[in-house]
PDB file of C-alpha atoms in Angstrom:
ATOM      1  CA  MET H   1      -2.297-272.131 -54.732  1.00  0.00           C
ATOM      2  CA  SER H   2      -1.293-274.539 -57.940  1.00  0.00           C
ATOM      3  CA  ALA H   3      -0.528-278.074 -58.273  1.00  0.00           C
ATOM      4  CA  PHE H   4       2.195-280.688 -57.313  1.00  0.00           C
ATOM      5  CA  ARG H   5       3.910-282.333 -60.038  1.00  0.00           C
ATOM      6  CA  ALA H   6       3.087-285.970 -60.757  1.00  0.00           C
ATOM      7  CA  SER H   7       5.560-287.494 -58.679  1.00  0.00           C
ATOM      8  CA  ILE H   8       3.674-286.224 -55.226  1.00  0.00           C
ATOM      9  CA  PRO H   9       1.775-289.656 -54.057  1.00  0.00           C
ATOM     10  CA  PHE H  10      -1.681-288.257 -54.513  1.00  0.00           C
ATOM     11  CA  ALA H  11      -1.118-287.297 -57.945  1.00  0.00           C
ATOM     12  CA  ALA H  12      -0.159-290.776 -59.326  1.00  0.00           C
ATOM     13  CA  SER H  13      -3.951-292.065 -59.347  1.00  0.00           C
ATOM     14  CA  LEU H  14      -7.152-290.665 -58.357  1.00  0.00           C
ATOM     15  CA  VAL H  15      -8.455-294.257 -58.399  1.00  0.00           C
ATOM     16  CA  LEU H  16      -6.556-295.087 -55.577  1.00  0.00           C
ATOM     17  CA  CYS H  17      -7.647-292.283 -53.351  1.00  0.00           C
ATOM     18  CA  LEU H  18     -11.378-293.119 -53.823  1.00  0.00           C
ATOM     19  CA  ALA H  19     -12.379-294.166 -50.535  1.00  0.00           C
ATOM     20  CA  PHE H  20     -15.175-293.684 -47.920  1.00  0.00           C
ATOM     21  CA  ALA H  21     -14.813-290.578 -46.044  1.00  0.00           C
ATOM     22  CA  PRO H  22     -14.075-291.690 -42.374  1.00  0.00           C
ATOM     23  CA  VAL H  23     -16.361-288.985 -40.407  1.00  0.00           C
ATOM     24  CA  SER H  24     -18.936-289.991 -37.855  1.00  0.00           C
ATOM     25  CA  PHE H  25     -22.180-288.229 -37.927  1.00  0.00           C
ATOM     26  CA  ALA H  26     -21.914-284.690 -36.651  1.00  0.00           C
ATOM     27  CA  GLN H  27     -23.622-282.975 -33.842  1.00  0.00           C
ATOM     28  CA  SER H  28     -23.226-279.793 -36.011  1.00  0.00           C
ATOM     29  CA  THR H  29     -21.817-278.721 -38.976  1.00  0.00           C
ATOM     30  CA  GLN H  30     -20.284-275.407 -39.980  1.00  0.00           C
ATOM     31  CA  THR H  31     -20.750-274.603 -43.942  1.00  0.00           C
ATOM     32  CA  GLU H  32     -18.936-271.870 -45.754  1.00  0.00           C
ATOM     33  CA  THR H  33     -18.891-270.833 -49.411  1.00  0.00           C
ATOM     34  CA  ILE H  34     -15.308-269.695 -50.777  1.00  0.00           C
ATOM     35  CA  SER H  35     -15.770-267.285 -53.574  1.00  0.00           C
ATOM     36  CA  ALA H  36     -14.078-267.797 -56.875  1.00  0.00           C
ATOM     37  CA  GLU H  37     -12.005-264.735 -56.306  1.00  0.00           C
ATOM     38  CA  SER H  38     -10.713-265.919 -52.890  1.00  0.00           C
ATOM     39  CA  ALA H  39     -10.140-269.336 -54.255  1.00  0.00           C
ATOM     40  CA  ALA H  40      -8.214-268.161 -57.322  1.00  0.00           C
ATOM     41  CA  GLY H  41      -5.858-265.773 -54.940  1.00  0.00           C
ATOM     42  CA  GLY H  42      -5.436-268.487 -52.376  1.00  0.00           C
ATOM     43  CA  THR H  43      -7.011-267.862 -48.921  1.00  0.00           C
ATOM     44  CA  ILE H  44      -6.138-269.007 -45.412  1.00  0.00           C
ATOM     45  CA  LEU H  45      -9.436-269.975 -43.118  1.00  0.00           C
ATOM     46  CA  LYS H  46      -9.431-270.278 -39.151  1.00  0.00           C
ATOM     47  CA  GLY H  47     -11.805-272.173 -37.325  1.00  0.00           C
ATOM     48  CA  SER H  48     -12.105-274.748 -34.309  1.00  0.00           C
ATOM     49  CA  LEU H  49     -14.026-277.803 -33.639  1.00  0.00           C
ATOM     50  CA  LYS H  50     -15.097-279.969 -30.923  1.00  0.00           C
ATOM     51  CA  GLY H  51     -16.549-283.316 -30.658  1.00  0.00           C
ATOM     52  CA  GLU H  52     -18.284-284.687 -33.516  1.00  0.00           C
ATOM     53  CA  ASP H  53     -18.750-281.104 -35.061  1.00  0.00           C
ATOM     54  CA  THR H  54     -17.392-280.728 -38.445  1.00  0.00           C
ATOM     55  CA  ALA H  55     -16.815-277.862 -41.038  1.00  0.00           C
ATOM     56  CA  SER H  56     -17.593-277.908 -44.544  1.00  0.00           C
ATOM     57  CA  TYR H  57     -16.125-275.339 -47.214  1.00  0.00           C
ATOM     58  CA  MET H  58     -17.676-275.409 -50.694  1.00  0.00           C
ATOM     59  CA  ILE H  59     -15.602-274.530 -53.761  1.00  0.00           C
ATOM     60  CA  THR H  60     -16.809-274.412 -57.251  1.00  0.00           C
ATOM     61  CA  GLY H  61     -14.422-275.548 -59.801  1.00  0.00           C
ATOM     62  CA  GLU H  62     -13.951-276.556 -63.675  1.00  0.00           C
ATOM     63  CA  VAL H  63     -12.720-279.656 -65.140  1.00  0.00           C
ATOM     64  CA  GLY H  64      -8.936-279.972 -65.039  1.00  0.00           C
ATOM     65  CA  GLU H  65      -8.428-277.117 -62.524  1.00  0.00           C
ATOM     66  CA  THR H  66      -6.468-277.799 -59.435  1.00  0.00           C
ATOM     67  CA  LEU H  67      -8.148-277.598 -55.894  1.00  0.00           C
ATOM     68  CA  SER H  68      -4.924-277.359 -53.586  1.00  0.00           C
ATOM     69  CA  VAL H  69      -5.565-277.605 -49.615  1.00  0.00           C
ATOM     70  CA  ASP H  70      -3.207-277.778 -46.572  1.00  0.00           C
ATOM     71  CA  LEU H  71      -4.142-277.701 -43.039  1.00  0.00           C
ATOM     72  CA  LEU H  72      -2.324-276.746 -39.972  1.00  0.00           C
ATOM     73  CA  ALA H  73      -4.091-277.986 -36.442  1.00  0.00           C
ATOM     74  CA  SER H  74      -3.480-277.969 -32.983  1.00  0.00           C
ATOM     75  CA  ASN H  75      -4.800-281.519 -32.641  1.00  0.00           C
ATOM     76  CA  ALA H  76      -3.107-284.396 -34.608  1.00  0.00           C
ATOM     77  CA  SER H  77      -6.452-286.348 -35.089  1.00  0.00           C
ATOM     78  CA  LEU H  78      -7.848-283.427 -36.923  1.00  0.00           C
ATOM     79  CA  TYR H  79      -8.097-283.842 -40.751  1.00  0.00           C
ATOM     80  CA  PHE H  80      -9.864-282.960 -44.027  1.00  0.00           C
ATOM     81  CA  ASN H  81     -11.391-284.756 -46.834  1.00  0.00           C
ATOM     82  CA  ILE H  82     -12.264-283.532 -50.235  1.00  0.00           C
ATOM     83  CA  LEU H  83     -15.368-284.881 -52.429  1.00  0.00           C
ATOM     84  CA  PRO H  84     -17.738-283.827 -54.929  1.00  0.00           C
ATOM     85  CA  GLU H  85     -20.855-281.965 -53.491  1.00  0.00           C
ATOM     86  CA  GLY H  86     -23.495-284.827 -52.561  1.00  0.00           C
ATOM     87  CA  ALA H  87     -21.108-287.716 -52.921  1.00  0.00           C
ATOM     88  CA  GLN H  88     -20.332-290.278 -50.597  1.00  0.00           C
ATOM     89  CA  GLU H  89     -17.029-291.173 -51.657  1.00  0.00           C
ATOM     90  CA  ALA H  90     -13.923-288.998 -51.147  1.00  0.00           C
ATOM     91  CA  LEU H  91     -11.281-287.935 -54.063  1.00  0.00           C
ATOM     92  CA  PHE H  92      -8.998-287.238 -51.076  1.00  0.00           C
ATOM     93  CA  VAL H  93      -8.784-288.915 -47.318  1.00  0.00           C
ATOM     94  CA  GLY H  94      -6.686-286.706 -45.153  1.00  0.00           C
ATOM     95  CA  SER H  95      -6.419-289.494 -42.598  1.00  0.00           C
ATOM     96  CA  THR H  96      -4.369-291.757 -45.105  1.00  0.00           C
ATOM     97  CA  SER H  97      -3.026-289.197 -47.251  1.00  0.00           C
ATOM     98  CA  GLY H  98      -2.069-286.396 -44.984  1.00  0.00           C
ATOM     99  CA  ASN H  99      -2.612-282.754 -44.751  1.00  0.00           C
ATOM    100  CA  VAL H 100      -1.508-281.172 -48.160  1.00  0.00           C
ATOM    101  CA  ALA H 101      -3.635-282.236 -51.212  1.00  0.00           C
ATOM    102  CA  ASP H 102      -3.733-280.798 -54.779  1.00  0.00           C
ATOM    103  CA  ILE H 103      -6.683-282.278 -56.491  1.00  0.00           C
ATOM    104  CA  PRO H 104      -7.157-282.119 -60.407  1.00  0.00           C
ATOM    105  CA  LEU H 105     -10.830-281.951 -60.593  1.00  0.00           C
ATOM    106  CA  PRO H 106     -12.454-284.444 -62.608  1.00  0.00           C
ATOM    107  CA  ALA H 107     -15.433-282.667 -63.485  1.00  0.00           C
ATOM    108  CA  ALA H 108     -17.225-279.130 -63.455  1.00  0.00           C
ATOM    109  CA  GLY H 109     -18.932-278.517 -60.188  1.00  0.00           C
ATOM    110  CA  THR H 110     -18.840-277.823 -56.436  1.00  0.00           C
ATOM    111  CA  TYR H 111     -16.601-279.586 -54.365  1.00  0.00           C
ATOM    112  CA  VAL H 112     -16.586-279.829 -50.295  1.00  0.00           C
ATOM    113  CA  VAL H 113     -13.767-279.590 -48.221  1.00  0.00           C
ATOM    114  CA  GLN H 114     -14.749-281.313 -45.105  1.00  0.00           C
ATOM    115  CA  VAL H 115     -12.759-280.848 -41.822  1.00  0.00           C
ATOM    116  CA  TYR H 116     -13.272-283.430 -38.896  1.00  0.00           C
ATOM    117  CA  LEU H 117     -11.659-284.889 -35.890  1.00  0.00           C
ATOM    118  CA  MET H 118     -11.074-288.533 -36.158  1.00  0.00           C
ATOM    119  CA  ARG H 119     -13.493-290.847 -34.249  1.00  0.00           C
ATOM    120  CA  ASN H 120     -11.344-291.666 -31.451  1.00  0.00           C
ATOM    121  CA  ALA H 121     -10.704-287.890 -30.794  1.00  0.00           C
ATOM    122  CA  SER H 122     -14.562-287.061 -31.255  1.00  0.00           C
ATOM    123  CA  ARG H 123     -15.521-289.691 -28.857  1.00  0.00           C
ATOM    124  CA  ARG H 124     -13.369-288.157 -26.292  1.00  0.00           C
ATOM    125  CA  ASP H 125     -14.942-284.957 -26.955  1.00  0.00           C
ATOM    126  CA  GLU H 126     -11.570-283.482 -27.945  1.00  0.00           C
ATOM    127  CA  SER H 127     -11.097-280.002 -29.288  1.00  0.00           C
ATOM    128  CA  ALA H 128      -8.937-278.466 -32.129  1.00  0.00           C
ATOM    129  CA  THR H 129      -8.192-275.161 -33.796  1.00  0.00           C
ATOM    130  CA  TYR H 130      -6.965-274.925 -37.293  1.00  0.00           C
ATOM    131  CA  SER H 131      -5.920-272.950 -40.231  1.00  0.00           C
ATOM    132  CA  LEU H 132      -6.897-274.298 -43.565  1.00  0.00           C
ATOM    133  CA  GLY H 133      -5.462-272.877 -46.837  1.00  0.00           C
ATOM    134  CA  ILE H 134      -7.681-273.274 -49.746  1.00  0.00           C
ATOM    135  CA  GLY H 135      -6.708-272.399 -53.500  1.00  0.00           C
ATOM    136  CA  LEU H 136      -8.092-273.095 -57.026  1.00  0.00           C
ATOM    137  CA  ALA H 137      -5.818-272.640 -60.240  1.00  0.00           C
ATOM    138  CA  GLY H 138      -5.960-273.432 -63.869  1.00  0.00           C
ATOM    139  CA  ALA H 139      -4.620-276.299 -65.669  1.00  0.00           C
ATOM    140  CA  ASP H 140      -1.447-274.307 -66.735  1.00  0.00           C
ATOM    141  CA  PHE H 141       0.902-274.259 -64.189  1.00  0.00           C
ATOM    142  CA  ALA H 142       3.597-271.247 -63.471  1.00  0.00           C
ATOM    143  CA  ASP H 143       7.096-272.303 -64.311  1.00  0.00           C
ATOM    144  CA  GLY H 144       8.702-274.977 -62.233  1.00  0.00           C
ATOM    145  CA  LEU H 145       5.368-276.627 -60.664  1.00  0.00           C
ATOM    146  CA  ALA H 146       4.603-279.356 -63.297  1.00  0.00           C
ATOM    147  CA  GLY H 147       7.767-281.506 -63.838  1.00  0.00           C
ATOM    148  CA  GLY H 148      11.042-279.829 -63.001  1.00  0.00           C
ATOM    149  CA  PRO H 149      14.410-281.092 -62.147  1.00  0.00           C
ATOM    150  CA  ASP H 150      14.972-284.217 -59.763  1.00  0.00           C
ATOM    151  CA  TRP H 151      17.322-282.080 -57.775  1.00  0.00           C
ATOM    152  CA  TRP H 152      17.496-278.674 -56.209  1.00  0.00           C
ATOM    153  CA  GLN H 153      20.268-276.681 -54.924  1.00  0.00           C
ATOM    154  CA  VAL H 154      19.873-274.143 -52.231  1.00  0.00           C
ATOM    155  CA  SER H 155      20.922-270.449 -53.587  1.00  0.00           C
ATOM    156  CA  GLY H 156      20.571-266.892 -52.965  1.00  0.00           C
ATOM    157  CA  LEU H 157      20.785-266.563 -49.405  1.00  0.00           C
ATOM    158  CA  THR H 158      22.354-263.553 -48.287  1.00  0.00           C
ATOM    159  CA  GLU H 159      22.511-264.326 -44.455  1.00  0.00           C
ATOM    160  CA  GLY H 160      21.425-267.387 -42.256  1.00  0.00           C
ATOM    161  CA  ALA H 161      20.060-270.362 -43.467  1.00  0.00           C
ATOM    162  CA  LEU H 162      16.937-271.339 -45.498  1.00  0.00           C
ATOM    163  CA  ASN H 163      13.918-272.530 -43.117  1.00  0.00           C
ATOM    164  CA  ILE H 164      12.724-276.122 -44.107  1.00  0.00           C
ATOM    165  CA  ARG H 165       8.919-275.973 -42.995  1.00  0.00           C
ATOM    166  CA  SER H 166       6.465-278.842 -42.018  1.00  0.00           C
ATOM    167  CA  GLY H 167       4.110-277.472 -44.676  1.00  0.00           C
ATOM    168  CA  PRO H 168       3.779-275.045 -47.674  1.00  0.00           C
ATOM    169  CA  ASP H 169       3.490-271.911 -46.066  1.00  0.00           C
ATOM    170  CA  THR H 170       5.072-269.633 -43.517  1.00  0.00           C
ATOM    171  CA  ARG H 171       2.445-270.487 -40.752  1.00  0.00           C
ATOM    172  CA  TYR H 172       3.990-273.715 -40.386  1.00  0.00           C
ATOM    173  CA  GLY H 173       7.074-274.323 -38.234  1.00  0.00           C
ATOM    174  CA  ALA H 174      10.641-274.801 -39.203  1.00  0.00           C
ATOM    175  CA  VAL H 175      11.839-278.586 -38.940  1.00  0.00           C
ATOM    176  CA  GLY H 176      15.238-277.718 -40.134  1.00  0.00           C
ATOM    177  CA  LYS H 177      17.619-275.683 -42.053  1.00  0.00           C
ATOM    178  CA  ALA H 178      19.443-275.778 -45.118  1.00  0.00           C
ATOM    179  CA  GLN H 179      22.463-273.636 -46.250  1.00  0.00           C
ATOM    180  CA  ASN H 180      23.647-272.260 -49.581  1.00  0.00           C
ATOM    181  CA  GLY H 181      24.822-275.107 -51.791  1.00  0.00           C
ATOM    182  CA  GLU H 182      23.130-277.844 -49.968  1.00  0.00           C
ATOM    183  CA  VAL H 183      21.265-280.152 -52.392  1.00  0.00           C
ATOM    184  CA  ALA H 184      17.735-281.466 -52.048  1.00  0.00           C
ATOM    185  CA  GLN H 185      15.552-284.061 -53.791  1.00  0.00           C
ATOM    186  CA  ASN H 186      12.802-282.304 -55.599  1.00  0.00           C
ATOM    187  CA  ARG H 187       9.484-283.951 -54.312  1.00  0.00           C
ATOM    188  CA  GLY H 188       7.069-281.431 -56.183  1.00  0.00           C
ATOM    189  CA  CYS H 189       6.129-277.683 -56.114  1.00  0.00           C
ATOM    190  CA  ARG H 190       3.013-275.902 -55.435  1.00  0.00           C
ATOM    191  CA  MET H 191       1.499-272.309 -55.272  1.00  0.00           C
ATOM    192  CA  THR H 192       0.355-270.697 -51.671  1.00  0.00           C
ATOM    193  CA  GLY H 193      -1.007-267.567 -52.480  1.00  0.00           C
ATOM    194  CA  GLN H 194       1.777-265.763 -54.334  1.00  0.00           C
ATOM    195  CA  THR H 195       4.589-267.947 -53.374  1.00  0.00           C
ATOM    196  CA  ARG H 196       5.964-271.104 -54.890  1.00  0.00           C
ATOM    197  CA  TRP H 197       6.827-273.720 -52.210  1.00  0.00           C
ATOM    198  CA  CYS H 198       8.805-276.795 -52.831  1.00  0.00           C
ATOM    199  CA  SER H 199       8.444-280.247 -51.051  1.00  0.00           C
ATOM    200  CA  VAL H 200      12.134-281.461 -50.648  1.00  0.00           C
ATOM    201  CA  ARG H 201      14.442-283.897 -48.877  1.00  0.00           C
ATOM    202  CA  VAL H 202      17.950-282.572 -48.148  1.00  0.00           C
ATOM    203  CA  ASP H 203      20.802-284.964 -49.242  1.00  0.00           C
ATOM    204  CA  GLY H 204      23.025-286.159 -46.410  1.00  0.00           C
ATOM    205  CA  SER H 205      20.802-285.112 -43.319  1.00  0.00           C
ATOM    206  CA  GLY H 206      17.411-286.516 -44.702  1.00  0.00           C
ATOM    207  CA  VAL H 207      15.662-283.745 -43.277  1.00  0.00           C
ATOM    208  CA  GLN H 208      12.187-283.494 -45.231  1.00  0.00           C
ATOM    209  CA  GLY H 209       9.771-280.531 -45.812  1.00  0.00           C
ATOM    210  CA  TRP H 210       8.753-277.313 -47.660  1.00  0.00           C
ATOM    211  CA  VAL H 211      11.160-274.653 -48.692  1.00  0.00           C
ATOM    212  CA  ALA H 212      10.421-271.279 -50.598  1.00  0.00           C
ATOM    213  CA  GLY H 213      11.083-272.045 -54.238  1.00  0.00           C
ATOM    214  CA  ARG H 214      12.896-268.646 -55.007  1.00  0.00           C
ATOM    215  CA  TYR H 215      15.817-270.014 -53.114  1.00  0.00           C
ATOM    216  CA  LEU H 216      16.116-273.138 -55.014  1.00  0.00           C
ATOM    217  CA  ILE H 217      18.140-273.594 -58.430  1.00  0.00           C
ATOM    218  CA  GLU H 218      18.348-276.867 -60.576  1.00  0.00           C
ATOM    219  CA  ALA H 219      21.151-278.980 -59.774  1.00  0.00           C
ATOM    220  CA  ALA H 220      22.738-282.379 -60.799  1.00  0.00           C
ATOM    221  CA  ALA H 221      22.308-285.399 -58.736  1.00  0.00           C
ATOM    222  CA  PRO H 222      24.863-285.859 -55.835  1.00  0.00           C
ATOM    223  CA  ALA H 223      26.958-288.892 -55.905  1.00  0.00           C
ATOM    224  CA  MET H 224      25.362-291.894 -53.952  1.00  0.00           C
ATOM    225  CA  ALA H 225      27.252-293.353 -50.888  1.00  0.00           C
ATOM    226  CA  GLU H 226      28.944-296.761 -52.539  1.00  0.00           C
ATOM    227  CA  MET H 227      28.600-299.777 -50.343  1.00  0.00           C
ATOM    228  CA  PRO H 228      31.448-302.420 -50.594  1.00  0.00           C
ATOM    229  CA  GLU H 229      30.838-305.856 -51.403  1.00  0.00           C
ATOM    230  CA  GLY H 230      29.282-307.790 -48.671  1.00  0.00           C
ATOM    231  CA  GLY H 231      27.682-304.731 -47.079  1.00  0.00           C
ATOM    232  CA  PRO H 232      23.889-304.549 -46.048  1.00  0.00           C
ATOM    233  CA  LYS H 233      21.268-304.127 -48.472  1.00  0.00           C
ATOM    234  CA  GLY H 234      18.896-301.672 -46.147  1.00  0.00           C
ATOM    235  CA  ASN H 235      15.307-301.535 -47.122  1.00  0.00           C
ATOM    236  CA  GLY H 236      15.627-300.413 -50.805  1.00  0.00           C
ATOM    237  CA  VAL H 237      16.124-296.477 -49.906  1.00  0.00           C
ATOM    238  CA  PRO H 238      19.471-295.252 -51.047  1.00  0.00           C
ATOM    239  CA  PHE H 239      21.995-295.006 -48.077  1.00  0.00           C
ATOM    240  CA  ASP H 240      23.042-291.426 -47.251  1.00  0.00           C
ATOM    241  CA  ALA H 241      26.241-292.890 -45.709  1.00  0.00           C
ATOM    242  CA  THR H 242      28.277-296.071 -45.525  1.00  0.00           C
ATOM    243  CA  GLY H 243      31.339-297.089 -43.862  1.00  0.00           C
ATOM    244  CA  GLU H 244      32.355-299.305 -40.950  1.00  0.00           C
ATOM    245  CA  VAL H 245      31.523-299.307 -37.369  1.00  0.00           C
ATOM    246  CA  SER H 246      33.069-301.381 -34.243  1.00  0.00           C
ATOM    247  CA  CYS H 247      30.893-304.586 -33.637  1.00  0.00           C
ATOM    248  CA  ALA H 248      30.716-307.866 -31.903  1.00  0.00           C
ATOM    249  CA  THR H 249      28.048-310.100 -33.169  1.00  0.00           C
ATOM    250  CA  ALA H 250      28.207-313.050 -30.413  1.00  0.00           C
ATOM    251  CA  ALA H 251      28.369-313.299 -26.904  1.00  0.00           C
ATOM    252  CA  GLY H 252      32.151-312.793 -25.429  1.00  0.00           C
ATOM    253  CA  ALA H 253      33.488-311.850 -28.867  1.00  0.00           C
ATOM    254  CA  ALA H 254      36.173-309.239 -29.123  1.00  0.00           C
ATOM    255  CA  MET H 255      35.083-306.076 -31.083  1.00  0.00           C
ATOM    256  CA  GLY H 256      35.917-306.147 -34.850  1.00  0.00           C
ATOM    257  CA  SER H 257      34.251-303.960 -37.728  1.00  0.00           C
ATOM    258  CA  CYS H 258      31.367-304.276 -39.723  1.00  0.00           C
ATOM    259  CA  LEU H 259      29.877-302.742 -42.873  1.00  0.00           C
ATOM    260  CA  PHE H 260      27.054-300.287 -42.320  1.00  0.00           C
ATOM    261  CA  GLY H 261      24.559-298.055 -44.287  1.00  0.00           C
ATOM    262  CA  VAL H 262      22.368-295.382 -42.894  1.00  0.00           C
ATOM    263  CA  VAL H 263      19.228-293.640 -44.218  1.00  0.00           C
ATOM    264  CA  ARG H 264      18.624-290.311 -42.507  1.00  0.00           C
ATOM    265  CA  ASP H 265      15.251-288.639 -41.721  1.00  0.00           C
ATOM    266  CA  GLY H 266      16.239-285.557 -40.264  1.00  0.00           C
ATOM    267  CA  PRO H 267      18.223-284.679 -37.018  1.00  0.00           C
ATOM    268  CA  GLY H 268      18.133-287.809 -34.645  1.00  0.00           C
ATOM    269  CA  ASN H 269      15.794-289.756 -36.735  1.00  0.00           C
ATOM    270  CA  ALA H 270      17.770-292.769 -38.840  1.00  0.00           C
ATOM    271  CA  GLY H 271      17.644-296.403 -39.872  1.00  0.00           C
ATOM    272  CA  VAL H 272      21.183-298.053 -39.634  1.00  0.00           C
ATOM    273  CA  TRP H 273      21.789-301.323 -41.251  1.00  0.00           C
ATOM    274  CA  ILE H 274      24.761-303.300 -40.149  1.00  0.00           C
ATOM    275  CA  ALA H 275      26.178-306.412 -42.043  1.00  0.00           C
ATOM    276  CA  LEU H 276      26.716-309.381 -39.829  1.00  0.00           C
ATOM    277  CA  GLY H 277      28.060-311.716 -42.588  1.00  0.00           C
ATOM    278  CA  ASP H 278      26.764-314.520 -44.741  1.00  0.00           C
ATOM    279  CA  GLY H 279      24.110-312.334 -45.952  1.00  0.00           C
ATOM    280  CA  ASN H 280      22.670-311.431 -42.760  1.00  0.00           C
ATOM    281  CA  GLU H 281      22.244-307.936 -41.127  1.00  0.00           C
ATOM    282  CA  ARG H 282      20.944-306.028 -38.475  1.00  0.00           C
ATOM    283  CA  ALA H 283      18.665-302.876 -38.535  1.00  0.00           C
ATOM    284  CA  ILE H 284      18.393-300.246 -35.729  1.00  0.00           C
ATOM    285  CA  LEU H 285      15.962-297.579 -35.543  1.00  0.00           C
ATOM    286  CA  PHE H 286      16.965-294.191 -33.933  1.00  0.00           C
ATOM    287  CA  GLU H 287      14.017-291.645 -33.013  1.00  0.00           C
ATOM    288  CA  GLY H 288      14.470-288.573 -31.403  1.00  0.00           C
ATOM    289  CA  GLY H 289      18.335-289.156 -30.988  1.00  0.00           C
ATOM    290  CA  VAL H 290      18.494-292.372 -29.401  1.00  0.00           C
ATOM    291  CA  PRO H 291      17.983-295.998 -30.387  1.00  0.00           C
ATOM    292  CA  VAL H 292      14.303-297.181 -30.117  1.00  0.00           C
ATOM    293  CA  SER H 293      14.300-300.721 -31.806  1.00  0.00           C
ATOM    294  CA  ALA H 294      15.898-303.285 -33.704  1.00  0.00           C
ATOM    295  CA  ASP H 295      14.773-305.962 -36.121  1.00  0.00           C
ATOM    296  CA  VAL H 296      15.219-308.982 -33.943  1.00  0.00           C
ATOM    297  CA  ALA H 297      13.285-310.132 -30.865  1.00  0.00           C
ATOM    298  CA  ALA H 298      16.025-309.416 -28.439  1.00  0.00           C
ATOM    299  CA  PRO H 299      16.414-306.750 -25.594  1.00  0.00           C
ATOM    300  CA  LEU H 300      17.927-303.441 -26.864  1.00  0.00           C
ATOM    301  CA  SER H 301      19.964-301.250 -24.510  1.00  0.00           C
ATOM    302  CA  TYR H 302      22.650-298.464 -25.129  1.00  0.00           C
ATOM    303  CA  THR H 303      25.121-296.036 -23.254  1.00  0.00           C
ATOM    304  CA  LYS H 304      26.399-292.987 -24.517  1.00  0.00           C
ATOM    305  CA  ASP H 305      29.999-291.474 -23.823  1.00  0.00           C
ATOM    306  CA  GLY H 306      30.186-288.023 -25.105  1.00  0.00           C
ATOM    307  CA  ASP H 307      28.912-288.423 -28.674  1.00  0.00           C
ATOM    308  CA  VAL H 308      29.538-292.342 -28.726  1.00  0.00           C
ATOM    309  CA  PHE H 309      26.932-294.649 -28.780  1.00  0.00           C
ATOM    310  CA  THR H 310      27.478-298.196 -27.379  1.00  0.00           C
ATOM    311  CA  ILE H 311      24.426-300.434 -28.336  1.00  0.00           C
ATOM    312  CA  SER H 312      23.654-303.853 -27.056  1.00  0.00           C
ATOM    313  CA  VAL H 313      20.974-306.048 -29.129  1.00  0.00           C
ATOM    314  CA  GLY H 314      20.912-309.388 -27.153  1.00  0.00           C
ATOM    315  CA  ASP H 315      24.237-310.686 -27.393  1.00  0.00           C
ATOM    316  CA  GLU H 316      25.303-308.326 -30.136  1.00  0.00           C
ATOM    317  CA  ARG H 317      27.254-304.900 -29.271  1.00  0.00           C
ATOM    318  CA  TYR H 318      27.784-301.901 -31.774  1.00  0.00           C
ATOM    319  CA  GLN H 319      29.565-298.692 -31.314  1.00  0.00           C
ATOM    320  CA  PHE H 320      29.521-295.670 -33.258  1.00  0.00           C
ATOM    321  CA  PRO H 321      29.430-291.772 -33.283  1.00  0.00           C
ATOM    322  CA  GLU H 322      26.317-289.747 -32.944  1.00  0.00           C
ATOM    323  CA  ALA H 323      27.125-288.143 -36.189  1.00  0.00           C
ATOM    324  CA  LEU H 324      26.665-291.456 -37.869  1.00  0.00           C
ATOM    325  CA  VAL H 325      22.786-290.902 -37.434  1.00  0.00           C
ATOM    326  CA  ASN H 326      22.699-287.089 -37.777  1.00  0.00           C
ATOM    327  CA  GLY H 327      25.280-286.473 -40.620  1.00  0.00           C
ATOM    328  CA  GLY H 328      28.158-283.854 -40.382  1.00  0.00           C
TER     329      GLY H 328
END
């Protein structure tokens, strides 16, 4: 495995990741040393933990090499930290930074990848099985790993669709699919074994995950959705789509039209912002295909007739098709 490019959040600054590792005192610790040969080729390790048990994997590297680690676990409370041997402070804390890490080593020496259950789960004596990918690569990355274009286009599929996976390996499940010609934002690439994987966000649908890099070619940036004057501002993330929805913003008012913008996060998940006039706007959050909350202390309810939502937020009413949330 090799490194993310610098746009991946961790690589922005090692200083931001220096934090104490939130691991409780363990009842037992499993320790394994990863050979230089195994680390260079990329290795997948499998294990299980229960309660306050931990597992530590030791890797020796040189300054400037990149230590790459990714974790797939049966329990969402299982994480890993990375720290120099004998140190009390972690270079990477999984509970705050996620389950994929690419760490440029700050000095030659031995580093520990420590797998653990968070305190809430360990106190309940929960258990977890996991697979842990570990690799170590030099500072000279393969073509397309360091830097690279801002946008990719899916290309080279002879049949079916490209799986978008939750992690950088085929052992991770698919969270979505992309077709030839679809465009995706490049969030950085790395090697898992001999395969290049790239983190992407698909334009339009907002699906985020990892895809095999051999199916990606450089692409121009897609045209951003334009918002007419008087439309909502949103949260600063560019809208995936804009337009008008049916709305009534006061009790007893007839349905009219309001400008909207939507930011999608994969099928069924989106934030919809609706302009109310005078610079005010309403935000409605969708999760799992249904509206779950709004940015106001008022009751939210909805009905669905075919593919059309009718949503009430206090005295306000909004009506729009499901495709607004999912795209297409």
